[in-house]
Tab-separated table of N, CA and C in Angstrom:
chain	number	residue	atom	x	y	z
A	1	UNK	N	-32.208	32.560	-16.554
A	1	UNK	CA	-31.687	31.740	-15.472
A	1	UNK	C	-31.171	32.612	-14.327
A	2	UNK	N	-30.422	33.680	-14.672
A	2	UNK	CA	-29.877	34.560	-13.648
A	2	UNK	C	-31.005	35.269	-12.906
A	3	UNK	N	-32.053	35.694	-13.654
A	3	UNK	CA	-33.173	36.369	-13.003
A	3	UNK	C	-33.905	35.426	-12.060
A	4	UNK	N	-34.050	34.167	-12.455
A	4	UNK	CA	-34.708	33.196	-11.606
A	4	UNK	C	-33.913	32.987	-10.318
A	5	UNK	N	-32.593	32.888	-10.449
A	5	UNK	CA	-31.737	32.722	-9.272
A	5	UNK	C	-31.839	33.949	-8.370
A	6	UNK	N	-31.845	35.143	-8.975
A	6	UNK	CA	-31.943	36.375	-8.188
A	6	UNK	C	-33.264	36.434	-7.424
A	7	UNK	N	-34.309	35.845	-7.961
A	7	UNK	CA	-35.601	35.827	-7.288
A	7	UNK	C	-35.655	34.740	-6.217
A	8	UNK	N	-35.097	33.582	-6.516
A	8	UNK	CA	-35.176	32.455	-5.584
A	8	UNK	C	-34.291	32.632	-4.351
A	9	UNK	N	-33.128	33.243	-4.498
A	9	UNK	CA	-32.212	33.396	-3.354
A	9	UNK	C	-32.851	34.145	-2.190
A	10	UNK	N	-33.477	35.312	-2.420
A	10	UNK	CA	-34.124	35.990	-1.293
A	10	UNK	C	-35.284	35.186	-0.706
A	11	UNK	N	-36.014	34.465	-1.559
A	11	UNK	CA	-37.114	33.645	-1.058
A	11	UNK	C	-36.607	32.505	-0.184
A	12	UNK	N	-35.514	31.880	-0.598
A	12	UNK	CA	-34.939	30.804	0.192
A	12	UNK	C	-34.432	31.342	1.528
A	13	UNK	N	-33.803	32.509	1.502
A	13	UNK	CA	-33.317	33.108	2.727
A	13	UNK	C	-34.470	33.398	3.679
A	14	UNK	N	-35.570	33.910	3.162
A	14	UNK	CA	-36.743	34.174	4.003
A	14	UNK	C	-37.269	32.877	4.602
A	15	UNK	N	-37.279	31.810	3.820
A	15	UNK	CA	-37.731	30.513	4.323
A	15	UNK	C	-36.839	30.001	5.432
A	16	UNK	N	-35.542	30.152	5.261
A	16	UNK	CA	-34.593	29.704	6.284
A	16	UNK	C	-34.760	30.515	7.557
A	17	UNK	N	-34.915	31.822	7.431
A	17	UNK	CA	-35.069	32.673	8.604
A	17	UNK	C	-36.414	32.459	9.294
A	18	UNK	N	-37.448	32.157	8.548
A	18	UNK	CA	-38.773	31.984	9.133
A	18	UNK	C	-38.914	30.655	9.855
A	19	UNK	N	-38.161	29.644	9.439
A	19	UNK	CA	-38.284	28.322	10.048
A	19	UNK	C	-38.022	28.335	11.548
A	20	UNK	N	-36.901	28.921	12.038
A	20	UNK	CA	-36.707	28.940	13.489
A	20	UNK	C	-37.789	29.723	14.222
A	21	UNK	N	-38.278	30.796	13.607
A	21	UNK	CA	-39.315	31.581	14.247
A	21	UNK	C	-40.595	30.774	14.381
A	22	UNK	N	-40.941	30.020	13.345
A	22	UNK	CA	-42.142	29.194	13.401
A	22	UNK	C	-41.981	28.104	14.452
A	23	UNK	N	-40.811	27.492	14.528
A	23	UNK	CA	-40.568	26.448	15.519
A	23	UNK	C	-40.686	27.021	16.928
A	24	UNK	N	-40.163	28.223	17.132
A	24	UNK	CA	-40.252	28.851	18.450
A	24	UNK	C	-41.709	29.154	18.795
A	25	UNK	N	-42.458	29.603	17.810
A	25	UNK	CA	-43.853	29.935	18.043
A	25	UNK	C	-44.655	28.695	18.419
A	26	UNK	N	-44.248	27.522	17.931
A	26	UNK	CA	-44.965	26.289	18.237
A	26	UNK	C	-44.550	25.701	19.586
A	27	UNK	N	-43.642	26.351	20.303
A	27	UNK	CA	-43.249	25.875	21.615
A	27	UNK	C	-41.996	25.012	21.613
A	28	UNK	N	-41.311	24.916	20.501
A	28	UNK	CA	-40.077	24.137	20.442
A	28	UNK	C	-38.999	24.855	21.232
A	29	UNK	N	-38.267	24.129	22.045
A	29	UNK	CA	-37.217	24.721	22.859
A	29	UNK	C	-36.077	25.184	21.972
A	30	UNK	N	-35.674	26.405	22.124
A	30	UNK	CA	-34.596	26.986	21.337
A	30	UNK	C	-33.377	27.309	22.186
A	31	UNK	N	-33.405	27.039	23.463
A	31	UNK	CA	-32.296	27.383	24.340
A	31	UNK	C	-32.504	28.757	24.940
A	32	UNK	N	-31.584	29.156	25.810
A	32	UNK	CA	-31.746	30.440	26.488
A	32	UNK	C	-31.495	31.613	25.542
A	33	UNK	N	-32.075	32.732	25.882
A	33	UNK	CA	-31.803	33.956	25.142
A	33	UNK	C	-30.444	34.460	25.626
A	34	UNK	N	-29.509	34.602	24.713
A	34	UNK	CA	-28.151	34.982	25.098
A	34	UNK	C	-27.994	36.493	25.185
A	35	UNK	N	-27.310	36.904	26.223
A	35	UNK	CA	-26.970	38.299	26.407
A	35	UNK	C	-25.451	38.403	26.466
A	36	UNK	N	-24.931	39.605	26.387
A	36	UNK	CA	-23.479	39.794	26.486
A	36	UNK	C	-22.970	39.279	27.829
A	37	UNK	N	-23.707	39.520	28.885
A	37	UNK	CA	-23.287	39.051	30.209
A	37	UNK	C	-23.254	37.524	30.264
A	38	UNK	N	-24.247	36.875	29.650
A	38	UNK	CA	-24.286	35.407	29.644
A	38	UNK	C	-23.115	34.833	28.855
A	39	UNK	N	-22.746	35.497	27.769
A	39	UNK	CA	-21.629	35.011	26.954
A	39	UNK	C	-20.287	35.223	27.651
A	40	UNK	N	-20.191	36.226	28.488
A	40	UNK	CA	-18.941	36.482	29.214
A	40	UNK	C	-18.764	35.550	30.406
A	41	UNK	N	-19.859	35.066	30.949
A	41	UNK	CA	-19.802	34.242	32.161
A	41	UNK	C	-19.565	32.773	31.819
A	42	UNK	N	-18.957	32.065	32.766
A	42	UNK	CA	-18.828	30.614	32.628
A	42	UNK	C	-20.210	29.991	32.788
A	43	UNK	N	-20.386	28.826	32.188
A	43	UNK	CA	-21.661	28.136	32.260
A	43	UNK	C	-21.842	27.392	33.572
A	44	UNK	N	-22.919	26.647	33.694
A	44	UNK	CA	-23.254	25.979	34.950
A	44	UNK	C	-22.481	24.685	35.229
A	45	UNK	N	-21.723	24.193	34.265
A	45	UNK	CA	-21.039	22.909	34.442
A	45	UNK	C	-19.577	23.076	34.820
A	46	UNK	N	-19.097	22.186	35.674
A	46	UNK	CA	-17.669	22.068	35.946
A	46	UNK	C	-17.055	21.342	34.760
A	47	UNK	N	-15.867	21.757	34.362
A	47	UNK	CA	-15.237	21.195	33.163
A	47	UNK	C	-14.062	20.301	33.538
A	48	UNK	N	-14.003	19.146	32.914
A	48	UNK	CA	-12.864	18.248	33.028
A	48	UNK	C	-12.318	18.004	31.627
A	49	UNK	N	-11.153	17.371	31.551
A	49	UNK	CA	-10.560	17.142	30.231
A	49	UNK	C	-9.746	15.860	30.223
A	50	UNK	N	-9.464	15.402	29.024
A	50	UNK	CA	-8.517	14.312	28.822
A	50	UNK	C	-7.744	14.584	27.543
A	51	UNK	N	-6.555	14.022	27.460
A	51	UNK	CA	-5.668	14.248	26.309
A	51	UNK	C	-5.706	13.045	25.373
A	52	UNK	N	-5.557	13.331	24.101
A	52	UNK	CA	-5.351	12.307	23.081
A	52	UNK	C	-3.957	12.575	22.526
A	53	UNK	N	-3.067	11.603	22.680
A	53	UNK	CA	-1.680	11.798	22.242
A	53	UNK	C	-1.586	11.819	20.721
A	54	UNK	N	-0.510	12.391	20.221
A	54	UNK	CA	-0.301	12.418	18.773
A	54	UNK	C	-0.157	11.002	18.214
A	55	UNK	N	0.398	10.084	19.017
A	55	UNK	CA	0.524	8.692	18.558
A	55	UNK	C	-0.854	8.050	18.399
A	56	UNK	N	-1.762	8.304	19.353
A	56	UNK	CA	-3.121	7.763	19.242
A	56	UNK	C	-3.913	8.439	18.123
A	57	UNK	N	-3.581	9.690	17.837
A	57	UNK	CA	-4.292	10.451	16.813
A	57	UNK	C	-3.814	10.127	15.398
A	58	UNK	N	-2.608	9.628	15.269
A	58	UNK	CA	-1.995	9.424	13.948
A	58	UNK	C	-2.859	8.588	12.994
A	59	UNK	N	-3.456	7.459	13.424
A	59	UNK	CA	-4.283	6.691	12.481
A	59	UNK	C	-5.493	7.465	11.946
A	60	UNK	N	-5.898	8.500	12.666
A	60	UNK	CA	-7.036	9.323	12.233
A	60	UNK	C	-6.588	10.589	11.505
A	61	UNK	N	-5.296	10.737	11.323
A	61	UNK	CA	-4.683	11.849	10.577
A	61	UNK	C	-4.938	13.218	11.195
A	62	UNK	N	-4.618	13.355	12.474
A	62	UNK	CA	-4.579	14.674	13.103
A	62	UNK	C	-3.489	14.633	14.162
A	63	UNK	N	-3.166	15.755	14.766
A	63	UNK	CA	-1.984	15.845	15.608
A	63	UNK	C	-2.167	15.649	17.095
A	64	UNK	N	-3.339	15.281	17.556
A	64	UNK	CA	-3.599	15.123	18.979
A	64	UNK	C	-4.691	16.076	19.417
A	65	UNK	N	-5.134	15.919	20.657
A	65	UNK	CA	-6.252	16.743	21.125
A	65	UNK	C	-6.280	16.818	22.637
A	66	UNK	N	-6.954	17.832	23.103
A	66	UNK	CA	-7.429	17.890	24.474
A	66	UNK	C	-8.935	17.994	24.350
A	67	UNK	N	-9.638	17.090	25.018
A	67	UNK	CA	-11.093	17.079	24.946
A	67	UNK	C	-11.631	17.569	26.285
A	68	UNK	N	-12.377	18.652	26.238
A	68	UNK	CA	-12.988	19.253	27.422
A	68	UNK	C	-14.458	18.855	27.440
A	69	UNK	N	-14.945	18.498	28.619
A	69	UNK	CA	-16.336	18.063	28.698
A	69	UNK	C	-16.953	18.503	30.022
A	70	UNK	N	-18.279	18.722	30.006
A	70	UNK	CA	-18.969	19.091	31.238
A	70	UNK	C	-19.064	17.882	32.157
A	71	UNK	N	-18.772	18.087	33.418
A	71	UNK	CA	-18.848	16.999	34.393
A	71	UNK	C	-20.297	16.871	34.847
A	72	UNK	N	-20.952	15.844	34.325
A	72	UNK	CA	-22.343	15.580	34.678
A	72	UNK	C	-22.641	14.136	34.302
A	73	UNK	N	-23.313	13.436	35.168
A	73	UNK	CA	-23.626	12.043	34.863
A	73	UNK	C	-25.049	11.932	34.328
A	74	UNK	N	-25.221	11.038	33.381
A	74	UNK	CA	-26.547	10.771	32.846
A	74	UNK	C	-27.071	11.789	31.855
A	75	UNK	N	-26.262	12.746	31.444
A	75	UNK	CA	-26.715	13.730	30.469
A	75	UNK	C	-26.004	13.503	29.136
A	76	UNK	N	-26.629	13.911	28.069
A	76	UNK	CA	-26.050	13.812	26.732
A	76	UNK	C	-25.700	15.220	26.261
A	77	UNK	N	-24.513	15.357	25.664
A	77	UNK	CA	-24.050	16.668	25.209
A	77	UNK	C	-23.628	16.606	23.744
A	78	UNK	N	-23.748	17.709	23.061
A	78	UNK	CA	-23.275	17.819	21.688
A	78	UNK	C	-21.759	17.956	21.662
A	79	UNK	N	-21.164	17.598	20.535
A	79	UNK	CA	-19.713	17.671	20.371
A	79	UNK	C	-19.367	18.792	19.408
A	80	UNK	N	-18.379	19.597	19.789
A	80	UNK	CA	-17.870	20.681	18.953
A	80	UNK	C	-16.380	20.433	18.765
A	81	UNK	N	-15.896	20.567	17.548
A	81	UNK	CA	-14.462	20.427	17.283
A	81	UNK	C	-13.898	21.787	16.914
A	82	UNK	N	-12.749	22.117	17.467
A	82	UNK	CA	-12.090	23.378	17.166
A	82	UNK	C	-10.664	23.084	16.729
A	83	UNK	N	-10.299	23.597	15.568
A	83	UNK	CA	-8.936	23.463	15.083
A	83	UNK	C	-8.357	24.869	14.953
A	84	UNK	N	-7.210	25.115	15.560
A	84	UNK	CA	-6.611	26.449	15.527
A	84	UNK	C	-6.320	26.931	14.109
A	85	UNK	N	-6.190	28.226	13.979
A	85	UNK	CA	-5.860	28.835	12.699
A	85	UNK	C	-4.435	28.552	12.264
A	86	UNK	N	-4.094	29.021	11.102
A	86	UNK	CA	-2.791	28.809	10.480
A	86	UNK	C	-1.662	29.204	11.443
A	87	UNK	N	-0.721	28.330	11.639
A	87	UNK	CA	0.452	28.489	12.505
A	87	UNK	C	0.124	28.564	14.002
A	88	UNK	N	-1.109	28.241	14.379
A	88	UNK	CA	-1.486	28.257	15.797
A	88	UNK	C	-1.596	26.820	16.309
A	89	UNK	N	-1.782	26.677	17.604
A	89	UNK	CA	-1.920	25.364	18.227
A	89	UNK	C	-3.021	25.449	19.270
A	90	UNK	N	-3.477	24.292	19.757
A	90	UNK	CA	-4.689	24.255	20.578
A	90	UNK	C	-4.618	25.062	21.870
A	91	UNK	N	-3.457	25.209	22.465
A	91	UNK	CA	-3.340	25.933	23.735
A	91	UNK	C	-3.777	27.398	23.612
A	92	UNK	N	-3.709	27.959	22.416
A	92	UNK	CA	-4.109	29.351	22.190
A	92	UNK	C	-5.584	29.560	22.544
A	93	UNK	N	-6.401	28.530	22.351
A	93	UNK	CA	-7.844	28.653	22.536
A	93	UNK	C	-8.354	27.987	23.812
A	94	UNK	N	-7.476	27.667	24.739
A	94	UNK	CA	-7.861	26.922	25.934
A	94	UNK	C	-8.983	27.602	26.717
A	95	UNK	N	-8.889	28.895	26.934
A	95	UNK	CA	-9.932	29.616	27.674
A	95	UNK	C	-11.284	29.552	26.983
A	96	UNK	N	-11.279	29.717	25.683
A	96	UNK	CA	-12.524	29.678	24.916
A	96	UNK	C	-13.165	28.296	24.976
A	97	UNK	N	-12.376	27.237	24.767
A	97	UNK	CA	-12.972	25.901	24.752
A	97	UNK	C	-13.476	25.496	26.139
A	98	UNK	N	-12.799	25.937	27.185
A	98	UNK	CA	-13.292	25.648	28.538
A	98	UNK	C	-14.632	26.348	28.781
A	99	UNK	N	-14.757	27.562	28.298
A	99	UNK	CA	-16.013	28.293	28.481
A	99	UNK	C	-17.138	27.610	27.709
A	100	UNK	N	-16.866	27.184	26.489
A	100	UNK	CA	-17.892	26.489	25.693
A	100	UNK	C	-18.311	25.199	26.402
A	101	UNK	N	-17.331	24.445	26.913
A	101	UNK	CA	-17.636	23.197	27.625
A	101	UNK	C	-18.464	23.464	28.874
A	102	UNK	N	-18.208	24.573	29.554
A	102	UNK	CA	-18.955	24.884	30.772
A	102	UNK	C	-20.424	25.172	30.490
A	103	UNK	N	-20.740	25.433	29.239
A	103	UNK	CA	-22.129	25.682	28.852
A	103	UNK	C	-22.813	24.416	28.335
A	104	UNK	N	-22.150	23.257	28.460
A	104	UNK	CA	-22.814	22.002	28.124
A	104	UNK	C	-22.447	21.402	26.788
A	105	UNK	N	-21.233	21.623	26.327
A	105	UNK	CA	-20.763	21.011	25.087
A	105	UNK	C	-19.476	20.249	25.344
A	106	UNK	N	-19.274	19.163	24.619
A	106	UNK	CA	-17.984	18.487	24.600
A	106	UNK	C	-17.188	19.171	23.507
A	107	UNK	N	-15.988	19.651	23.847
A	107	UNK	CA	-15.187	20.393	22.872
A	107	UNK	C	-13.882	19.663	22.645
A	108	UNK	N	-13.662	19.245	21.416
A	108	UNK	CA	-12.404	18.616	21.028
A	108	UNK	C	-11.507	19.703	20.459
A	109	UNK	N	-10.499	20.085	21.210
A	109	UNK	CA	-9.533	21.084	20.771
A	109	UNK	C	-8.390	20.328	20.100
A	110	UNK	N	-8.299	20.438	18.797
A	110	UNK	CA	-7.424	19.595	17.986
A	110	UNK	C	-6.176	20.320	17.514
A	111	UNK	N	-5.120	19.559	17.360
A	111	UNK	CA	-3.917	20.044	16.694
A	111	UNK	C	-3.816	19.394	15.317
A	112	UNK	N	-3.244	20.120	14.385
A	112	UNK	CA	-2.995	19.558	13.071
A	112	UNK	C	-1.728	18.703	13.133
A	113	UNK	N	-1.468	17.970	12.070
A	113	UNK	CA	-0.241	17.182	11.995
A	113	UNK	C	0.954	18.128	11.867
A	114	UNK	N	0.793	19.191	11.089
A	114	UNK	CA	1.835	20.200	10.922
A	114	UNK	C	1.242	21.592	11.009
A	115	UNK	N	1.951	22.533	11.590
A	115	UNK	CA	1.409	23.887	11.796
A	115	UNK	C	1.113	24.623	10.496
A	116	UNK	N	1.858	24.335	9.437
A	116	UNK	CA	1.713	25.095	8.195
A	116	UNK	C	0.823	24.391	7.169
A	117	UNK	N	-0.104	23.566	7.615
A	117	UNK	CA	-0.978	22.858	6.681
A	117	UNK	C	-1.963	23.815	6.021
A	118	UNK	N	-2.274	23.524	4.771
A	118	UNK	CA	-3.226	24.320	4.010
A	118	UNK	C	-4.658	23.898	4.356
A	119	UNK	N	-5.647	24.716	4.005
A	119	UNK	CA	-7.033	24.452	4.417
A	119	UNK	C	-7.572	23.065	4.065
A	120	UNK	N	-7.281	22.544	2.877
A	120	UNK	CA	-7.835	21.238	2.526
A	120	UNK	C	-7.286	20.134	3.428
A	121	UNK	N	-6.023	20.228	3.808
A	121	UNK	CA	-5.428	19.247	4.709
A	121	UNK	C	-5.959	19.438	6.122
A	122	UNK	N	-6.139	20.681	6.541
A	122	UNK	CA	-6.696	20.960	7.870
A	122	UNK	C	-8.114	20.405	7.981
A	123	UNK	N	-8.871	20.473	6.889
A	123	UNK	CA	-10.232	19.930	6.892
A	123	UNK	C	-10.201	18.419	7.140
A	124	UNK	N	-9.258	17.724	6.526
A	124	UNK	CA	-9.120	16.280	6.753
A	124	UNK	C	-8.718	16.000	8.198
A	125	UNK	N	-7.789	16.812	8.739
A	125	UNK	CA	-7.385	16.668	10.144
A	125	UNK	C	-8.586	16.863	11.068
A	126	UNK	N	-9.370	17.886	10.813
A	126	UNK	CA	-10.534	18.200	11.634
A	126	UNK	C	-11.552	17.059	11.599
A	127	UNK	N	-11.834	16.555	10.407
A	127	UNK	CA	-12.790	15.448	10.273
A	127	UNK	C	-12.272	14.198	10.983
A	128	UNK	N	-10.992	13.914	10.835
A	128	UNK	CA	-10.404	12.745	11.491
A	128	UNK	C	-10.432	12.858	13.003
A	129	UNK	N	-10.104	14.031	13.513
A	129	UNK	CA	-10.120	14.246	14.962
A	129	UNK	C	-11.512	14.114	15.541
A	130	UNK	N	-12.475	14.685	14.878
A	130	UNK	CA	-13.856	14.589	15.353
A	130	UNK	C	-14.327	13.142	15.308
A	131	UNK	N	-14.019	12.438	14.229
A	131	UNK	CA	-14.386	11.021	14.120
A	131	UNK	C	-13.758	10.212	15.257
A	132	UNK	N	-12.486	10.478	15.561
A	132	UNK	CA	-11.791	9.749	16.616
A	132	UNK	C	-12.434	9.989	17.983
A	133	UNK	N	-12.728	11.219	18.306
A	133	UNK	CA	-13.330	11.549	19.603
A	133	UNK	C	-14.699	10.880	19.737
A	134	UNK	N	-15.499	10.924	18.687
A	134	UNK	CA	-16.814	10.278	18.727
A	134	UNK	C	-16.666	8.772	18.833
A	135	UNK	N	-15.733	8.167	18.093
A	135	UNK	CA	-15.475	6.726	18.191
A	135	UNK	C	-15.063	6.336	19.611
A	136	UNK	N	-14.201	7.140	20.221
A	136	UNK	CA	-13.759	6.856	21.596
A	136	UNK	C	-14.937	6.900	22.566
A	137	UNK	N	-15.794	7.883	22.413
A	137	UNK	CA	-16.951	8.004	23.301
A	137	UNK	C	-17.921	6.830	23.084
A	138	UNK	N	-18.162	6.473	21.826
A	138	UNK	CA	-19.096	5.387	21.534
A	138	UNK	C	-18.586	4.026	21.991
A	139	UNK	N	-17.276	3.864	22.049
A	139	UNK	CA	-16.703	2.574	22.462
A	139	UNK	C	-16.392	2.523	23.964
A	140	UNK	N	-16.677	3.608	24.694
A	140	UNK	CA	-16.443	3.635	26.127
A	140	UNK	C	-15.012	3.922	26.517
A	141	UNK	N	-14.173	4.380	25.575
A	141	UNK	CA	-12.768	4.685	25.858
A	141	UNK	C	-12.583	6.088	26.424
A	142	UNK	N	-13.647	6.861	26.454
A	142	UNK	CA	-13.567	8.241	26.947
A	142	UNK	C	-14.749	8.493	27.862
A	143	UNK	N	-14.621	9.448	28.769
A	143	UNK	CA	-15.752	9.756	29.667
A	143	UNK	C	-16.961	10.255	28.900
């Protein structure tokens, strides 16, 4: 059994790595080729934001959020959720989330209910915050 697993793991990894290459070869859009300069620069979108209060976040079991989004009408963007590390809060990552949003992503910068929460509780906070932001967007309560 162990030998079979040792053989299958590298094969699976090769399959996973080859899939994007095959898709690219077939003409599937993979996005721009990133360089260090591109990662350091702000993206093409102007960024706006809105706040979700801790009171509004409470039913979803997280501590509130600032949601940054690219200002563009008629376009669809992916959503990224960021929850700060242990004993940190969302303001620590403000520059990073604004840069990500400027490249065409909606970024939900979330706070936990308590700063000293353990990973399993933080995971629930993160899932709840992401669910809330998506629910707000789908119901027209958010830009």
